[in-house]
Short mmCIF file of C-alpha atoms and ligand atoms in Angstrom, two decimals:
data_model
loop_
_atom_site.label_atom_id
_atom_site.label_comp_id
_atom_site.label_asym_id
_atom_site.label_seq_id
_atom_site.Cartn_x
_atom_site.Cartn_y
_atom_site.Cartn_z
CA MET A 223 -15.49 -22.92 4.57
CA PRO A 224 -13.43 -21.72 7.33
CA GLN A 225 -14.79 -18.36 8.51
CA ASP A 226 -12.02 -18.10 11.19
CA LEU A 227 -9.19 -16.97 9.23
CA PRO A 228 -5.57 -16.40 10.29
CA ALA A 229 -6.21 -13.65 12.78
CA GLY A 230 -4.16 -11.97 15.14
CA PRO A 231 -1.08 -10.20 14.62
CA LYS A 232 -0.24 -11.68 11.84
CA SER A 233 -0.57 -9.95 8.51
CA THR A 234 -3.71 -12.09 7.30
CA THR A 235 -2.84 -13.73 3.68
CA ALA A 236 -6.31 -14.69 2.91
CA LYS A 237 -6.54 -17.27 -0.07
CA TYR A 238 -9.03 -17.30 -2.33
CA TRP A 239 -10.28 -20.62 -4.28
CA ARG A 240 -11.69 -20.39 -7.96
CA LYS A 241 -14.85 -21.52 -8.06
CA PRO A 242 -15.90 -22.84 -11.51
CA LEU A 243 -18.63 -20.58 -12.23
CA ASP A 244 -19.56 -19.77 -15.83
CA ALA A 245 -15.91 -20.35 -16.13
CA ASP A 246 -15.42 -20.20 -19.98
CA THR A 247 -17.15 -16.90 -20.41
CA VAL A 248 -17.29 -14.71 -17.24
CA LYS A 249 -14.28 -14.32 -15.08
CA VAL A 250 -14.79 -13.10 -12.28
CA PRO A 251 -11.14 -11.36 -10.70
CA HIS A 252 -10.57 -13.16 -7.26
CA GLY A 253 -8.62 -10.88 -4.98
CA GLU A 254 -6.10 -11.95 -2.40
CA LEU A 255 -5.51 -9.53 0.12
CA HIS A 256 -2.69 -8.64 2.26
CA ILE A 257 -3.09 -6.69 5.25
CA VAL A 258 -0.21 -5.50 6.95
CA VAL A 259 -2.03 -5.51 10.87
CA ASN A 260 0.59 -3.53 12.75
CA ARG A 261 0.36 -0.23 10.49
CA CYS A 262 -3.57 0.08 10.54
CA LYS A 263 -5.52 2.92 12.74
CA GLY A 264 -8.55 1.28 12.57
CA CYS A 265 -9.88 3.89 10.65
CA LEU A 266 -12.49 1.25 9.08
CA PHE A 267 -12.75 3.17 5.28
CA CYS A 268 -11.53 -0.46 4.23
CA VAL A 269 -14.64 -1.91 5.83
CA GLU A 270 -17.31 0.38 5.04
CA TYR A 271 -16.46 0.51 1.91
CA CYS A 272 -15.81 -2.74 0.32
CA PRO A 273 -18.51 -3.39 -2.70
CA ARG A 274 -18.87 -7.09 -1.46
CA GLU A 275 -18.09 -6.42 2.29
CA VAL A 276 -15.58 -8.96 2.83
CA LEU A 277 -14.04 -7.24 5.87
CA GLU A 278 -15.30 -7.22 9.47
CA MET A 279 -13.04 -5.40 12.21
CA SER A 280 -11.11 -7.96 14.70
CA GLN A 281 -11.83 -8.17 17.92
CA ASP A 282 -8.09 -8.38 18.81
CA PHE A 283 -5.89 -5.23 18.74
CA ASN A 284 -2.92 -4.87 16.59
CA VAL A 285 0.53 -3.44 18.78
CA LYS A 286 -0.77 0.10 18.40
CA GLY A 287 -3.90 -0.56 20.30
CA TYR A 288 -6.23 -0.53 17.61
CA HIS A 289 -8.41 -3.17 15.71
CA TYR A 290 -8.08 -4.24 12.45
CA PRO A 291 -9.46 -5.78 9.46
CA GLU A 292 -9.95 -8.94 8.62
CA VAL A 293 -11.39 -11.37 6.01
CA SER A 294 -14.72 -12.34 7.26
CA LYS A 295 -16.20 -13.69 3.74
CA ASP A 296 -14.24 -16.17 2.28
CA ASP A 297 -14.11 -16.05 -1.49
CA ALA A 298 -15.72 -12.93 -2.08
CA CYS A 299 -13.31 -10.38 -2.79
CA VAL A 300 -13.58 -8.80 -6.49
CA ASN A 301 -10.05 -7.91 -6.24
CA CYS A 302 -11.32 -4.19 -7.12
CA GLY A 303 -8.88 -2.45 -4.77
CA LEU A 304 -11.31 -0.02 -3.23
CA CYS A 305 -9.70 -0.96 0.01
CA GLU A 306 -5.98 -0.17 -0.93
CA MET A 307 -6.88 3.02 -2.68
CA LEU A 308 -8.79 4.44 0.69
CA CYS A 309 -7.12 3.00 3.43
CA PRO A 310 -4.57 5.95 4.56
CA GLU A 311 -1.94 3.86 6.16
CA PHE A 312 -1.17 1.44 3.20
CA ALA A 313 -1.58 -0.78 5.16
CA ILE A 314 -4.11 -3.10 2.59
CA PHE A 315 -3.61 -4.20 -0.82
CA CYS A 316 -5.34 -6.45 -2.96
CA VAL A 317 -3.38 -8.80 -5.65
CA LEU A 318 -5.55 -10.64 -8.62
CA GLU A 319 -5.37 -14.25 -7.59
CA GLU A 320 -3.39 -15.98 -10.47
CA GLU A 321 -5.45 -17.54 -13.13
CA GLY A 322 -5.77 -21.29 -11.81
CA GLY A 323 -3.43 -20.26 -9.08
CA GLY A 324 -5.79 -21.78 -6.36
CA GLY A 325 -7.66 -24.80 -8.04
CA GLU A 326 -10.73 -25.78 -6.91
CA ALA A 327 -11.81 -25.78 -3.20
CA MET B 220 -5.36 -7.52 24.79
CA THR B 221 -2.02 -6.59 22.51
CA LYS B 222 -0.69 -9.98 21.01
CA GLU B 223 2.92 -9.50 20.10
CA ALA B 224 4.17 -10.70 16.53
CA THR B 225 4.69 -8.41 13.66
CA LEU B 226 4.50 -10.32 10.81
CA GLU B 227 4.84 -8.34 7.12
CA PRO B 228 3.03 -9.78 4.25
CA GLU B 229 5.42 -11.41 1.99
CA LEU B 230 4.67 -8.65 -0.65
CA SER B 231 5.33 -5.47 0.01
CA HIS B 232 2.43 -2.89 -0.42
CA PRO B 233 2.37 -1.43 -3.89
CA MET B 234 2.51 2.30 -2.56
CA GLU B 235 6.36 1.29 -0.73
CA GLU B 236 8.16 2.06 -4.09
CA LEU B 237 6.80 6.07 -3.82
CA LEU B 238 7.10 5.91 -0.02
CA ARG B 239 10.19 6.64 2.03
CA MET B 240 8.76 4.04 4.73
CA ASP B 241 11.37 4.90 7.08
CA ARG B 242 8.97 7.28 7.89
CA ILE B 243 6.20 5.41 8.01
CA PRO B 244 4.12 5.78 10.25
CA HIS B 245 2.98 9.24 9.39
CA ILE B 246 1.94 11.69 11.75
CA TRP B 247 -1.81 11.73 10.61
CA CYS B 248 -4.51 10.80 13.22
CA PRO B 249 -6.50 7.76 12.86
CA THR B 250 -9.70 8.56 10.09
CA CYS B 251 -7.58 11.68 8.55
CA GLY B 252 -7.99 11.67 4.76
CA LEU B 253 -4.25 12.80 3.82
CA GLY B 254 -2.94 9.49 3.12
CA THR B 255 -5.47 8.39 0.93
CA VAL B 256 -5.02 11.92 -1.17
CA VAL B 257 -1.18 10.46 -1.41
CA THR B 258 -2.28 7.15 -2.50
CA ALA B 259 -4.49 8.95 -4.86
CA PHE B 260 -0.96 11.29 -5.96
CA ALA B 261 1.13 8.28 -6.32
CA SER B 262 -1.10 6.01 -8.29
CA ALA B 263 -1.56 9.13 -10.54
CA ILE B 264 2.26 9.00 -11.24
CA GLN B 265 2.06 5.53 -11.85
CA LYS B 266 -1.41 5.77 -14.18
CA LEU B 267 1.06 8.56 -16.07
CA GLU B 268 3.98 6.31 -16.22
CA ILE B 269 6.11 9.27 -15.50
CA GLY B 270 9.46 8.52 -14.39
CA LEU B 271 10.17 9.30 -10.56
CA ASP B 272 13.16 11.90 -11.55
CA ASP B 273 10.52 14.03 -13.77
CA ILE B 274 8.22 14.71 -11.37
CA ALA B 275 8.98 16.95 -8.30
CA VAL B 276 6.31 17.71 -5.27
CA VAL B 277 6.97 20.80 -3.48
CA SER B 278 4.63 21.51 0.01
CA GLY B 279 4.05 24.57 2.59
CA ILE B 280 3.59 24.46 6.22
CA GLY B 281 0.59 22.17 7.86
CA CYS B 282 -0.92 18.53 8.15
CA THR B 283 -0.74 18.55 4.61
CA GLY B 284 2.56 20.31 3.90
CA ARG B 285 3.80 16.53 5.53
CA VAL B 286 3.37 14.89 2.17
CA ALA B 287 6.59 16.32 0.68
CA GLY B 288 8.42 14.03 3.41
CA TYR B 289 6.29 10.85 2.74
CA VAL B 290 6.81 10.37 -0.85
CA LYS B 291 9.90 9.01 -2.35
CA ILE B 292 10.57 11.92 -5.04
CA ASP B 293 12.55 14.38 -5.23
CA SER B 294 10.24 16.97 -2.73
CA PHE B 295 10.85 20.21 -1.13
CA HIS B 296 9.10 21.20 2.77
CA THR B 297 9.01 24.78 1.81
CA THR B 298 8.04 27.69 4.66
CA HIS B 299 4.51 28.69 5.47
CA GLY B 300 2.47 30.06 1.87
CA ARG B 301 5.60 29.49 0.06
CA ALA B 302 4.85 26.54 -1.97
CA ILE B 303 3.80 28.37 -5.10
CA PRO B 304 6.80 30.39 -5.79
CA PHE B 305 9.54 27.74 -5.24
CA ALA B 306 7.43 25.59 -7.16
CA THR B 307 7.54 28.55 -9.86
CA GLY B 308 11.64 28.69 -10.21
CA LEU B 309 11.81 25.00 -10.00
CA HIS B 310 9.56 24.70 -12.88
CA LEU B 311 11.16 28.04 -14.62
CA ALA B 312 14.90 26.69 -14.21
CA ASN B 313 13.61 23.20 -15.84
CA PRO B 314 10.56 23.35 -17.85
CA LYS B 315 10.82 20.24 -18.43
CA LEU B 316 10.21 18.37 -15.15
CA LYS B 317 6.29 18.03 -13.71
CA THR B 318 5.82 19.93 -10.65
CA VAL B 319 3.37 19.44 -8.00
CA VAL B 320 2.26 21.50 -5.29
CA ILE B 321 0.39 19.49 -2.66
CA SER B 322 -0.36 21.47 0.50
CA GLY B 323 -3.16 22.76 2.70
CA ASP B 324 -5.86 25.16 2.26
CA GLY B 325 -4.47 27.59 4.49
CA ASP B 326 -1.46 27.47 3.23
CA LEU B 327 -2.12 27.91 -0.15
CA ILE B 328 -5.10 29.91 0.16
CA SER B 329 -4.40 32.09 2.86
CA ILE B 330 -0.75 33.16 3.45
CA GLY B 331 0.11 32.29 0.44
CA GLY B 332 -3.25 33.28 -1.43
CA ASN B 333 -1.22 36.09 -3.35
CA HIS B 334 0.49 33.40 -4.61
CA PHE B 335 -1.50 31.44 -5.91
CA ILE B 336 -4.09 33.85 -7.38
CA HIS B 337 -0.43 35.42 -9.79
CA ALA B 338 0.71 31.47 -10.60
CA ALA B 339 -2.85 31.31 -12.04
CA ARG B 340 -3.07 34.90 -13.91
CA ARG B 341 0.91 34.19 -15.43
CA ASN B 342 -0.41 30.10 -16.19
CA ILE B 343 2.79 28.96 -14.62
CA ASP B 344 2.56 25.08 -15.70
CA LEU B 345 2.27 23.71 -12.14
CA THR B 346 -0.15 21.38 -10.78
CA VAL B 347 -1.70 22.27 -7.74
CA ILE B 348 -3.44 20.19 -5.07
CA CYS B 349 -5.16 21.65 -2.54
CA VAL B 350 -6.34 19.58 0.61
CA ASN B 351 -9.12 21.38 1.86
CA ASN B 352 -10.27 20.45 5.69
CA PHE B 353 -12.15 23.62 5.93
CA ILE B 354 -8.99 24.82 8.96
CA TYR B 355 -5.70 25.29 10.22
CA ALA B 356 -5.47 22.24 11.17
CA MET B 357 -1.59 21.49 12.28
CA THR B 358 -1.99 24.80 14.59
CA GLY B 359 -4.82 23.80 16.54
CA GLY B 360 -7.98 24.34 14.15
CA GLN B 361 -8.09 27.93 13.64
CA VAL B 362 -10.59 29.74 11.19
CA ALA B 363 -9.36 29.56 7.27
CA PRO B 364 -10.75 31.48 4.41
CA THR B 365 -12.20 28.32 3.13
CA THR B 366 -13.77 27.71 6.83
CA PRO B 367 -17.71 27.57 5.71
CA LEU B 368 -19.83 29.90 7.58
CA THR B 369 -21.12 28.98 11.07
CA ALA B 370 -18.58 26.32 11.27
CA ASN B 371 -16.73 26.17 14.88
CA ALA B 372 -13.15 27.10 14.87
CA SER B 373 -11.08 27.68 17.39
CA THR B 374 -10.42 31.39 16.76
CA MET B 375 -14.16 31.43 15.59
CA PRO B 376 -15.54 29.61 18.76
CA TYR B 377 -19.01 30.93 18.26
CA GLY B 378 -19.13 29.92 14.91
CA ASN B 379 -17.44 31.74 11.30
CA PHE B 380 -19.24 34.70 10.06
CA GLU B 381 -16.33 35.93 7.50
CA GLN B 382 -17.54 34.86 4.13
CA PRO B 383 -15.09 32.05 2.47
CA PHE B 384 -13.65 31.60 -0.79
CA SER B 385 -14.73 29.04 -2.97
CA ILE B 386 -11.18 27.51 -4.37
CA PRO B 387 -12.65 26.48 -7.85
CA TYR B 388 -14.32 30.02 -8.37
CA LEU B 389 -11.15 31.49 -7.41
CA ALA B 390 -8.86 29.54 -9.72
CA ASP B 391 -11.39 30.17 -12.87
CA SER B 392 -11.30 33.77 -12.16
CA CYS B 393 -7.80 33.89 -12.11
CA GLY B 394 -7.00 31.78 -14.73
CA ALA B 395 -6.40 28.14 -14.48
CA VAL B 396 -6.84 25.97 -17.21
CA TYR B 397 -7.82 22.66 -15.32
CA VAL B 398 -10.26 23.26 -12.15
CA ALA B 399 -11.72 20.01 -10.48
CA ARG B 400 -12.84 18.97 -6.80
CA TRP B 401 -13.15 15.75 -5.34
CA SER B 402 -13.26 14.22 -2.28
CA ALA B 403 -10.70 11.79 -0.51
CA LEU B 404 -13.94 9.36 -1.12
CA HIS B 405 -13.96 9.82 -4.51
CA VAL B 406 -10.60 8.18 -5.04
CA ARG B 407 -10.64 6.90 -8.18
CA ARG B 408 -12.13 10.16 -9.65
CA LEU B 409 -9.09 12.14 -7.98
CA VAL B 410 -6.89 9.69 -9.52
CA THR B 411 -8.18 10.38 -12.92
CA ALA B 412 -8.01 14.41 -12.10
CA ILE B 413 -5.45 14.45 -10.82
CA ALA B 414 -3.11 12.79 -13.47
CA GLU B 415 -5.06 15.09 -16.34
CA ALA B 416 -3.92 17.81 -14.25
CA ILE B 417 -0.62 16.83 -14.16
CA ALA B 418 -0.63 16.23 -18.11
CA LYS B 419 -2.54 20.08 -18.76
CA PRO B 420 -0.20 22.19 -19.42
CA GLY B 421 -0.38 25.10 -17.52
CA PHE B 422 -1.89 26.20 -13.94
CA SER B 423 -4.23 23.11 -12.80
CA VAL B 424 -6.05 22.73 -9.80
CA VAL B 425 -7.43 19.56 -7.79
CA GLU B 426 -9.25 20.68 -4.86
CA VAL B 427 -9.39 18.04 -2.31
CA ILE B 428 -11.94 17.83 0.42
CA SER B 429 -10.50 15.90 2.86
CA PRO B 430 -11.77 14.75 6.57
CA CYS B 431 -9.99 16.69 9.81
CA SER B 432 -11.04 14.49 12.59
CA THR B 433 -8.90 15.69 15.27
CA LEU B 434 -9.70 19.38 14.65
CA TYR B 435 -12.62 20.50 12.07
CA SER B 436 -14.79 17.42 12.86
CA ARG B 437 -14.13 17.38 16.76
CA ARG B 438 -14.74 20.85 17.20
CA ASN B 439 -18.05 20.62 14.80
CA ARG B 440 -19.48 17.58 16.63
CA LEU B 441 -18.95 15.50 13.28
CA GLY B 442 -18.30 12.60 14.40
CA THR B 443 -15.06 10.43 12.81
CA GLY B 444 -12.89 10.75 9.50
CA LEU B 445 -15.40 8.05 8.45
CA ASP B 446 -18.87 9.70 9.62
CA LEU B 447 -17.17 12.58 7.52
CA MET B 448 -16.42 10.15 4.46
CA ARG B 449 -20.32 8.89 5.00
CA PHE B 450 -21.35 12.94 4.72
CA TYR B 451 -19.47 13.14 1.06
CA HIS B 452 -20.88 9.68 0.16
CA ASP B 453 -24.34 11.00 0.65
CA ASN B 454 -24.26 14.71 -0.05
CA CYS B 455 -21.17 14.77 -2.87
CA GLU B 456 -23.61 15.75 -6.45
CA ILE B 457 -21.24 15.49 -9.11
CA LYS B 458 -21.66 18.18 -12.00
CA HIS B 459 -19.23 18.48 -14.62
CA GLY B 460 -18.65 21.52 -16.41
CA ALA B 461 -20.72 23.18 -12.98
CA ASP B 462 -20.79 27.43 -13.33
CA THR B 463 -18.05 28.04 -10.85
CA ARG B 464 -19.74 30.95 -9.24
CA GLU B 465 -22.09 28.03 -7.93
CA LEU B 466 -19.45 26.07 -5.92
CA GLU B 467 -19.64 27.83 -2.53
CA ILE B 468 -19.38 25.21 0.18
CA LYS B 469 -21.81 25.69 3.03
CA PHE B 470 -21.44 24.30 6.77
CA GLN B 471 -22.76 20.27 6.06
CA GLU B 472 -24.73 21.15 2.69
CA LYS B 473 -24.25 19.13 -0.31
CA ILE B 474 -21.14 19.86 -2.00
CA THR B 475 -20.44 20.03 -5.63
CA VAL B 476 -17.60 18.07 -7.44
CA GLY B 477 -16.05 17.20 -10.49
CA LYS B 478 -14.57 18.64 -13.36
CA PHE B 479 -15.03 22.17 -14.02
CA ILE B 480 -12.57 23.47 -16.17
CA ASP B 481 -10.60 22.68 -18.81
CA ARG B 482 -9.37 24.56 -21.64
CA ASP B 483 -6.44 25.96 -23.15
CA ARG B 484 -4.61 29.13 -22.50
CA PRO B 485 -0.89 29.95 -23.86
CA THR B 486 1.88 29.21 -20.31
CA PHE B 487 3.50 31.17 -19.13
CA VAL B 488 6.84 29.84 -20.74
CA GLN B 489 5.11 29.71 -24.04
CA SER B 490 4.01 33.61 -24.18
CA MET B 491 7.60 34.39 -22.95
CA ASN B 492 9.12 32.55 -26.39
CA ASN B 493 6.17 33.60 -28.52
CA TRP B 494 6.24 37.50 -27.16
CA TYR B 495 10.38 37.37 -27.69
CA GLY B 496 9.85 36.06 -31.17
CA LYS B 497 7.96 38.33 -32.23
CA VAL B 498 9.70 40.64 -30.82
CA PHE B 499 13.21 39.89 -31.55
CA GLY B 500 12.57 37.56 -34.94
CA ASP B 501 14.99 34.57 -35.60
CA GLU B 502 17.65 36.29 -33.09
CA TYR B 503 15.72 34.91 -30.70
CA GLU B 504 16.71 31.26 -29.28
CA PRO B 505 13.04 29.89 -27.37
CA TYR B 506 13.39 29.11 -23.74
CA GLU B 507 13.09 25.19 -22.90
CA GLY B 508 14.98 25.49 -19.55
CA ALA B 509 18.38 26.22 -17.89
CA VAL B 510 18.83 22.87 -16.37
CA GLU B 511 20.28 19.75 -18.49
C1 TPP C 160 4.94 32.32 8.52
C2 TPP C 160 4.23 31.66 9.56
N1 TPP C 160 3.06 31.61 9.89
C3 TPP C 160 2.21 31.03 10.42
C4 TPP C 160 2.83 29.30 10.50
C5 TPP C 160 2.03 28.81 11.70
N2 TPP C 160 0.88 27.31 11.13
C6 TPP C 160 1.65 26.42 10.52
S1 TPP C 160 0.67 25.66 9.40
C7 TPP C 160 -0.41 26.45 9.39
C8 TPP C 160 -1.72 26.50 9.09
C9 TPP C 160 -1.67 25.49 8.20
O1 TPP C 160 -3.41 25.52 7.65
P1 TPP C 160 -3.23 24.05 5.92
O2 TPP C 160 -2.78 24.93 5.12
O3 TPP C 160 -4.98 24.53 6.14
O4 TPP C 160 -2.96 22.62 6.81
P2 TPP C 160 -3.59 21.99 7.26
O5 TPP C 160 -2.80 21.79 8.62
O6 TPP C 160 -4.84 22.02 7.49
O7 TPP C 160 -3.52 20.43 6.27
C10 TPP C 160 0.23 27.53 10.10
C11 TPP C 160 -0.85 29.14 10.12
C12 TPP C 160 4.12 29.04 10.06
N3 TPP C 160 4.36 27.94 10.11
N4 TPP C 160 4.43 30.22 9.59
S1 SF4 C 161 -10.50 -5.20 -3.53
FE1 SF4 C 161 -12.42 -4.73 -3.30
S2 SF4 C 161 -13.60 -6.42 -3.19
FE2 SF4 C 161 -11.37 -6.98 -2.27
S3 SF4 C 161 -11.52 -6.58 -0.22
FE3 SF4 C 161 -10.82 -4.81 -1.06
S4 SF4 C 161 -12.47 -2.97 -1.25
FE4 SF4 C 161 -13.29 -5.62 -1.21
S1 SF4 C 162 -8.81 1.63 5.54
FE1 SF4 C 162 -6.82 0.70 6.04
S2 SF4 C 162 -6.10 1.56 8.36
FE2 SF4 C 162 -8.06 2.12 8.16
S3 SF4 C 162 -9.22 0.48 9.07
FE3 SF4 C 162 -8.65 -0.64 6.88
S4 SF4 C 162 -6.39 -1.25 7.20
FE4 SF4 C 162 -6.88 0.13 9.40
S1 SF4 C 163 -5.33 17.42 13.11
FE1 SF4 C 163 -6.53 16.58 11.04
S2 SF4 C 163 -5.44 17.09 9.12
FE2 SF4 C 163 -4.51 16.70 11.04
S3 SF4 C 163 -3.77 14.75 11.12
FE3 SF4 C 163 -5.04 15.01 12.66
S4 SF4 C 163 -6.98 15.03 11.20
FE4 SF4 C 163 -5.32 15.25 9.62
MG1 MG C 164 -6.22 23.31 6.34
#
């Protein structure tokens, strides 16, 4: 699994692939994260409160000089939206990965 | 090392349709909770599916008061302490409009305290979101009527010795019909509370405990806003229907949160219509607003 997702100043759009786990019965929603890197002020709310510990802070700085979140765990986001709700800068959001949008990894 | 490119995702952030993006980034400090409160408010509007022309926001002065300038709906940034009287006029001219006051503890409870108690007494149909950061933040950290005993403020350099108000107790005793308190960390519950408060006819109050990292937290050596969020996480106790006399916030002690009051009482306009209907009978045409 690629650990190094598109980092740096780009908005990191992480792509998640749906795994066929209990596919018929249990639907685990998967989220696709969008991070507006240069809007972030590095508060860490998203990193701290993500229930799946999906995020970690970058080594790099954004244009404002803050570290910003990056996806550290592939496939782990469950689209709960908590990072999006807590972010005081409107800098991170999550969209539901389309059913069958990715296929298998 | 700063990298240069500034790429935006192909999709825009869901909040963008509700914000004046030309003013973003906002002025609030890193780890301030105010941006989170804006998201909670905007999410409540989305949840209620209110048309953006059917709601207005009124703020007073302060860091919190800046909310009026960031939301992309009709809004007014009044003078200090006067958000409620302005909102009262707006509401009475057009009672169908959902009128929401978003302002700080200093603005609403100190200089605006008189308006707060009378709007609650008269049960004016407003929703008040009072962001309580325990301090006058914008002006440099002066003591507020909500500063906990012993907490440090720039005008209480040896610690506060004035007994603070408890906002839910004040709101309850003055007659508010809906009273809740949440922290900025309880963001989902906050969305529900704001939505309930907006939907409720009458004077509704949602107190939001929110981190002021730059003044309250730094003066009191409490760390960043994240440390305050951690404090709320560990020390907020949910107690719906709690007796509002028991909601005092003591310095760095447990904070009771929840929905405390949800009761029915005729609003100002309903009371007026009921009364004049009785006095004047059929001659009286019930008031429904002066604006088409
Ligand atoms: C009539 C008047 N008096 C005083 C002030 C200075 N003033 C501006 S904001 C503020 C306090 C704001 O405190 P609060 O409402 O708690 O907002 P916060 O900044 O904490 O969000 C004061 C005293 C003013 N603008 N106008
Ligand atoms: S949506 Fe939920 S699971 Fe996904 S990164 Fe955000 S907080 Fe974590
Ligand atoms: S919550 Fe927002 S501002 Fe804070 S670190 Fe995450 S993306 Fe950045
Ligand atoms: S001074 Fe305090 S309340 Fe004002 S923006 Fe900064 S952290 Fe927020
Ligand atoms: Mg304040």
